[in-house]
mmCIF file of C-alpha atoms in Angstrom:
data_model
loop_
_atom_site.group_PDB
_atom_site.id
_atom_site.type_symbol
_atom_site.label_atom_id
_atom_site.label_comp_id
_atom_site.label_asym_id
_atom_site.label_seq_id
_atom_site.Cartn_x
_atom_site.Cartn_y
_atom_site.Cartn_z
ATOM 1 C CA MET A 271 89.458 113.605 161.553
ATOM 2 C CA LYS A 272 88.892 113.724 165.283
ATOM 3 C CA LEU A 273 91.950 113.199 167.486
ATOM 4 C CA GLY A 274 92.050 110.357 169.977
ATOM 5 C CA LYS A 275 92.113 110.825 173.728
ATOM 6 C CA SER A 276 94.645 113.146 175.322
ATOM 7 C CA ILE A 277 96.598 112.109 178.413
ATOM 8 C CA LYS A 278 94.105 113.982 180.594
ATOM 9 C CA GLU A 279 91.213 112.035 179.063
ATOM 10 C CA LEU A 280 92.825 108.607 179.527
ATOM 11 C CA GLU A 281 92.118 106.668 182.717
ATOM 12 C CA VAL A 282 94.329 104.027 184.332
ATOM 13 C CA GLY A 283 92.581 100.683 183.803
ATOM 14 C CA GLU A 284 90.873 101.798 180.591
ATOM 15 C CA LYS A 285 90.880 99.079 177.896
ATOM 16 C CA ALA A 286 90.273 98.653 174.190
ATOM 17 C CA MET A 287 90.612 95.760 171.757
ATOM 18 C CA PHE A 288 90.759 94.731 168.115
ATOM 19 C CA THR A 289 89.936 91.273 166.733
ATOM 20 C CA LYS A 290 90.848 89.754 163.369
ATOM 21 C CA THR A 291 91.168 86.296 161.868
ATOM 22 C CA VAL A 292 94.621 85.744 160.354
ATOM 23 C CA THR A 293 94.342 84.511 156.774
ATOM 24 C CA GLU A 294 96.799 83.002 154.332
ATOM 25 C CA THR A 295 96.551 86.260 152.371
ATOM 26 C CA ASP A 296 97.560 88.236 155.475
ATOM 27 C CA VAL A 297 100.670 86.069 155.900
ATOM 28 C CA TYR A 298 101.690 86.321 152.239
ATOM 29 C CA ASN A 299 101.075 90.085 152.191
ATOM 30 C CA TYR A 300 103.182 90.493 155.333
ATOM 31 C CA ALA A 301 105.969 88.380 153.805
ATOM 32 C CA GLY A 302 105.892 90.528 150.680
ATOM 33 C CA VAL A 303 105.980 93.812 152.576
ATOM 34 C CA THR A 304 108.751 92.776 154.976
ATOM 35 C CA GLY A 305 110.751 90.337 152.863
ATOM 36 C CA ASP A 306 110.389 87.658 155.563
ATOM 37 C CA PHE A 307 109.814 84.537 153.483
ATOM 38 C CA ASN A 308 110.822 82.115 156.244
ATOM 39 C CA PRO A 309 109.459 78.743 155.053
ATOM 40 C CA ALA A 310 107.880 78.211 158.489
ATOM 41 C CA HIS A 311 105.373 80.842 157.370
ATOM 42 C CA ILE A 312 104.819 80.067 153.692
ATOM 43 C CA ASN A 313 105.925 76.518 152.840
ATOM 44 C CA GLU A 314 103.601 73.825 154.161
ATOM 45 C CA SER A 315 105.837 70.888 153.230
ATOM 46 C CA PHE A 316 108.709 72.484 155.149
ATOM 47 C CA ALA A 317 106.534 73.674 158.052
ATOM 48 C CA LYS A 318 104.849 70.318 158.676
ATOM 49 C CA ASN A 319 108.251 69.011 159.798
ATOM 50 C CA THR A 320 108.739 71.757 162.393
ATOM 51 C CA MET A 321 107.690 71.715 166.037
ATOM 52 C CA PHE A 322 104.491 73.534 164.967
ATOM 53 C CA GLU A 323 103.533 70.781 162.481
ATOM 54 C CA GLY A 324 102.341 73.303 159.916
ATOM 55 C CA ARG A 325 102.646 76.884 158.771
ATOM 56 C CA ILE A 326 102.435 79.624 161.355
ATOM 57 C CA ALA A 327 101.858 83.339 160.923
ATOM 58 C CA HIS A 328 104.638 85.815 161.583
ATOM 59 C CA GLY A 329 104.460 86.803 165.248
ATOM 60 C CA MET A 330 104.650 90.442 164.252
ATOM 61 C CA ILE A 331 101.279 90.177 162.507
ATOM 62 C CA ALA A 332 99.614 89.631 165.879
ATOM 63 C CA ALA A 333 101.840 92.305 167.411
ATOM 64 C CA GLY A 334 100.700 94.646 164.652
ATOM 65 C CA PHE A 335 97.148 94.312 165.915
ATOM 66 C CA ILE A 336 98.325 96.118 169.067
ATOM 67 C CA SER A 337 99.270 99.039 166.852
ATOM 68 C CA ALA A 338 95.773 98.946 165.353
ATOM 69 C CA VAL A 339 94.225 99.350 168.808
ATOM 70 C CA LEU A 340 96.553 102.193 169.763
ATOM 71 C CA GLY A 341 96.175 104.117 166.513
ATOM 72 C CA THR A 342 92.443 103.712 166.050
ATOM 73 C CA LYS A 343 90.839 103.119 169.456
ATOM 74 C CA LEU A 344 92.903 103.854 172.567
ATOM 75 C CA PRO A 345 94.046 106.532 172.581
ATOM 76 C CA GLY A 346 93.243 106.666 168.840
ATOM 77 C CA PRO A 347 94.177 108.967 165.958
ATOM 78 C CA GLY A 348 97.195 111.167 166.614
ATOM 79 C CA CYS A 349 98.854 108.674 168.968
ATOM 80 C CA ILE A 350 102.605 108.176 168.565
ATOM 81 C CA TYR A 351 103.904 104.672 169.316
ATOM 82 C CA VAL A 352 107.181 105.180 171.225
ATOM 83 C CA SER A 353 108.198 101.661 172.243
ATOM 84 C CA GLN A 354 107.004 98.102 172.687
ATOM 85 C CA ASP A 355 108.424 95.078 174.431
ATOM 86 C CA LEU A 356 107.036 91.743 173.330
ATOM 87 C CA LYS A 357 107.122 88.124 174.326
ATOM 88 C CA PHE A 358 105.798 85.558 171.855
ATOM 89 C CA THR A 359 104.233 82.839 173.992
ATOM 90 C CA ALA A 360 102.423 80.615 171.463
ATOM 91 C CA PRO A 361 102.223 80.284 167.682
ATOM 92 C CA VAL A 362 99.528 81.938 165.591
ATOM 93 C CA LYS A 363 98.223 79.502 163.004
ATOM 94 C CA TYR A 364 96.455 80.310 159.778
ATOM 95 C CA GLY A 365 92.765 80.785 160.606
ATOM 96 C CA ASP A 366 93.329 81.789 164.242
ATOM 97 C CA THR A 367 91.202 84.672 165.444
ATOM 98 C CA ILE A 368 93.417 87.028 167.409
ATOM 99 C CA THR A 369 92.224 89.662 169.861
ATOM 100 C CA ALA A 370 94.689 92.393 170.780
ATOM 101 C CA LYS A 371 93.861 94.164 174.037
ATOM 102 C CA VAL A 372 95.571 97.192 175.547
ATOM 103 C CA THR A 373 95.091 98.451 179.086
ATOM 104 C CA VAL A 374 96.281 101.824 180.382
ATOM 105 C CA ASP A 375 98.729 101.054 183.182
ATOM 106 C CA LYS A 376 100.542 104.315 184.009
ATOM 107 C CA LYS A 377 100.404 107.955 182.988
ATOM 108 C CA ASN A 378 103.223 110.511 183.074
ATOM 109 C CA VAL A 379 101.413 113.789 182.431
ATOM 110 C CA GLU A 380 104.595 115.909 182.552
ATOM 111 C CA LYS A 381 106.237 113.925 179.716
ATOM 112 C CA ASN A 382 102.960 113.092 177.900
ATOM 113 C CA ARG A 383 103.730 109.367 178.045
ATOM 114 C CA VAL A 384 101.389 106.479 178.760
ATOM 115 C CA GLU A 385 102.425 102.901 179.524
ATOM 116 C CA LEU A 386 99.999 100.165 178.517
ATOM 117 C CA GLU A 387 99.814 96.438 179.129
ATOM 118 C CA THR A 388 99.446 94.676 175.773
ATOM 119 C CA VAL A 389 98.221 91.151 175.156
ATOM 120 C CA CYS A 390 97.054 89.139 172.163
ATOM 121 C CA THR A 391 94.980 86.009 172.631
ATOM 122 C CA ASN A 392 93.600 83.461 170.182
ATOM 123 C CA GLN A 393 90.076 82.091 169.864
ATOM 124 C CA LEU A 394 90.823 79.612 172.673
ATOM 125 C CA ASP A 395 91.785 82.539 174.969
ATOM 126 C CA LYS A 396 95.415 81.395 174.882
ATOM 127 C CA THR A 397 97.945 84.227 175.105
ATOM 128 C CA VAL A 398 100.110 84.376 171.980
ATOM 129 C CA VAL A 399 101.847 87.750 172.544
ATOM 130 C CA LYS A 400 102.259 89.896 175.646
ATOM 131 C CA GLY A 401 104.214 92.950 176.623
ATOM 132 C CA LYS A 402 104.176 96.655 177.399
ATOM 133 C CA ALA A 403 103.842 99.669 175.137
ATOM 134 C CA VAL A 404 104.721 103.304 175.653
ATOM 135 C CA ILE A 405 102.837 105.899 173.651
ATOM 136 C CA MET A 406 102.457 109.652 173.356
ATOM 137 C CA PRO A 407 98.751 110.445 173.159
ATOM 138 C CA PRO A 408 97.642 113.336 170.979
ATOM 139 C CA VAL A 409 97.967 116.820 172.432
ATOM 140 C CA LYS A 410 94.829 118.911 172.342
ATOM 141 C CA ASP A 411 94.762 122.692 172.742
#
């Protein structure tokens, strides 16, 4: 497998994205993997009485799409995810199409660290998650 971009190959302002529609299966699989069976995510009769008026996906599903971009596109394979700060700004509903976008913001060549702006938007271009990530891009000889 080919390694992703090294710190020297990454450019400030460079962007990449990943888009996926969140399905009921995604939510149930996530609940099973994590043990998070909050009824706001899986019980419609409970969730319809919440402020969201129906089931919502776990926020971390959308946040996970950021990881997909980092590990497969920018910088790509070999990237190590060091940290992430997140703010959940709107709910993700079943059937929403989420686009995760990362943008290279800063590079620290000496420490092999890259800071990226991270944002997830829905099909209406409404921001649902935003934050900053720090990664270690792959090292190439």
